[in-house]
Short mmCIF file of C-alpha atoms in Angstrom, two decimals:
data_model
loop_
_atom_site.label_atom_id
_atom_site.label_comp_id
_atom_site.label_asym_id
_atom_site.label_seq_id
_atom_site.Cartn_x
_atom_site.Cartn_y
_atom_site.Cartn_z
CA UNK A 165 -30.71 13.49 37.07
CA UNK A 166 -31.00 16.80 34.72
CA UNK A 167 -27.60 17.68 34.98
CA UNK A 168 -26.75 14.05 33.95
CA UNK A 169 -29.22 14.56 31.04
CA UNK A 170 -27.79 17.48 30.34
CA UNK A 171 -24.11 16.82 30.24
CA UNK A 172 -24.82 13.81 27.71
CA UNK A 173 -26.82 15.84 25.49
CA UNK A 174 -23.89 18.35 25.28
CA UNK A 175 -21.52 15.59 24.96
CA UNK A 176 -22.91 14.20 22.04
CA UNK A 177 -23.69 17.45 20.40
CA UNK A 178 -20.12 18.33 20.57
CA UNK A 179 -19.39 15.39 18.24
CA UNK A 180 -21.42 15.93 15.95
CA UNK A 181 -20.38 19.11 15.07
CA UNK A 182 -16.88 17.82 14.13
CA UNK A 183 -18.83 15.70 11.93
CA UNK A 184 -17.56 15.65 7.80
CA UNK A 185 -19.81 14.72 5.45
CA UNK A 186 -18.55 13.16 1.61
CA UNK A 187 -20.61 12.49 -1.29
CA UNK A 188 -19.85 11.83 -5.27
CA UNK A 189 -22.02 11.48 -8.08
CA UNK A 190 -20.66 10.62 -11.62
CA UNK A 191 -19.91 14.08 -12.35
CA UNK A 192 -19.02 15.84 -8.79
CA UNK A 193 -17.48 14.95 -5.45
CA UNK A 194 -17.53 16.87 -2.19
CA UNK A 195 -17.13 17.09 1.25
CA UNK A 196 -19.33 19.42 3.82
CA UNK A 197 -17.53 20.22 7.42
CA UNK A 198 -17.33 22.28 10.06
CA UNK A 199 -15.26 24.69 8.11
CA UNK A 200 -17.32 24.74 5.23
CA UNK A 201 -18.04 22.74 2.07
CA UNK A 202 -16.15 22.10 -0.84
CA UNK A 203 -16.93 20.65 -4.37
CA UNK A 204 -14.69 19.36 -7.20
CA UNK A 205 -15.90 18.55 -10.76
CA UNK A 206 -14.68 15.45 -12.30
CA UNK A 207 -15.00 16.76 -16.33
CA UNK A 208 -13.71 20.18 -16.08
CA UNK A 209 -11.19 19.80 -12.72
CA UNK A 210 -12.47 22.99 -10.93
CA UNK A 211 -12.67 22.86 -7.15
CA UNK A 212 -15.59 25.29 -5.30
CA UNK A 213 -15.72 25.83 -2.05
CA UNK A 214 -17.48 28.27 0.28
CA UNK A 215 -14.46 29.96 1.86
CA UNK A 216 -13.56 32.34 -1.24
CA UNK A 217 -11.22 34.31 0.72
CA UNK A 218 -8.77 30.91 -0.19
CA UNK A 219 -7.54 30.49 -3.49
CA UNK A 220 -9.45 27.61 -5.67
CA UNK A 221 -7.46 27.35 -8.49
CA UNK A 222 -4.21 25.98 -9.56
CA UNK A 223 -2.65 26.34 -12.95
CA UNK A 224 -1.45 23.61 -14.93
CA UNK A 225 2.34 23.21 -14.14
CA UNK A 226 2.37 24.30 -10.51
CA UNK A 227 4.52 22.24 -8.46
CA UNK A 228 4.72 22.30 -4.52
CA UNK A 229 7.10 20.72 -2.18
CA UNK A 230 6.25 19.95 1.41
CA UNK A 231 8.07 20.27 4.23
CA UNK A 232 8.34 16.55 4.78
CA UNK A 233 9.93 15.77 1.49
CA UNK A 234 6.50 15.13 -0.45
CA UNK A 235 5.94 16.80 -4.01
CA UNK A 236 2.90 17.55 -6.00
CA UNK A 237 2.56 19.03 -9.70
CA UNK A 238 -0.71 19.71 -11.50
CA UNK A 239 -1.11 18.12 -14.72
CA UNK A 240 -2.47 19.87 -17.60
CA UNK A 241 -5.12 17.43 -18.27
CA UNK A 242 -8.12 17.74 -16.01
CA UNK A 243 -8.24 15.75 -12.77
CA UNK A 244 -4.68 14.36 -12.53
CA UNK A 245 -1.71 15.18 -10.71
CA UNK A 246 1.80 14.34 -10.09
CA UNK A 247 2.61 12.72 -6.75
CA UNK A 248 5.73 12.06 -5.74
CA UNK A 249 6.76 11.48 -9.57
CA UNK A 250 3.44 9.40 -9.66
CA UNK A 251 0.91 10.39 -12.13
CA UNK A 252 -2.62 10.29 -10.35
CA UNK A 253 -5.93 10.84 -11.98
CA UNK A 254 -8.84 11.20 -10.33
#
């Protein structure tokens, strides 16, 4: 009956720690993880996250093409982005 215990407790442990976590205010939205957390601010368009080893920052103007196809260029006001030829603000 321990083992059975046990097993479940370590079952369910192992999915929480998977687990991702979102939140957003008015002025900030985030995520916390497994990996880490990250935050983005909605007036100034900055992005923080704990893993500083990655870069955070993308210049106005920088476009990126995926390998399926898909295409992405920061705007240079705050929070937006084109998608696909779409603008998106966020």
């Amino acid at each position: 009956m321990l083992r059975i215990v046990l097993a479940s407790l370590l079952v369910l442990a192992a999915q929480q720690a998977g687990a991702v976590e979102c939140g957003s205010t008015v002025n900030r939205a985030g995520c916390v993880g497994p990996n880490g957390a990250a935050t983005y601010n909605k007036n100034t368009g900055q992005v923080h996250t704990t893993r500083p080893y990655y870069p955070n920052q993308v210049a106005p103007g920088t476009h990126v093409q995926g390998w399926r196809g898909n295409s992405a260029t920061k705007a240079v006001q705050p929070g937006c982005a084109y998608v696909n030829g779409r603008r998106v603000c966020s």
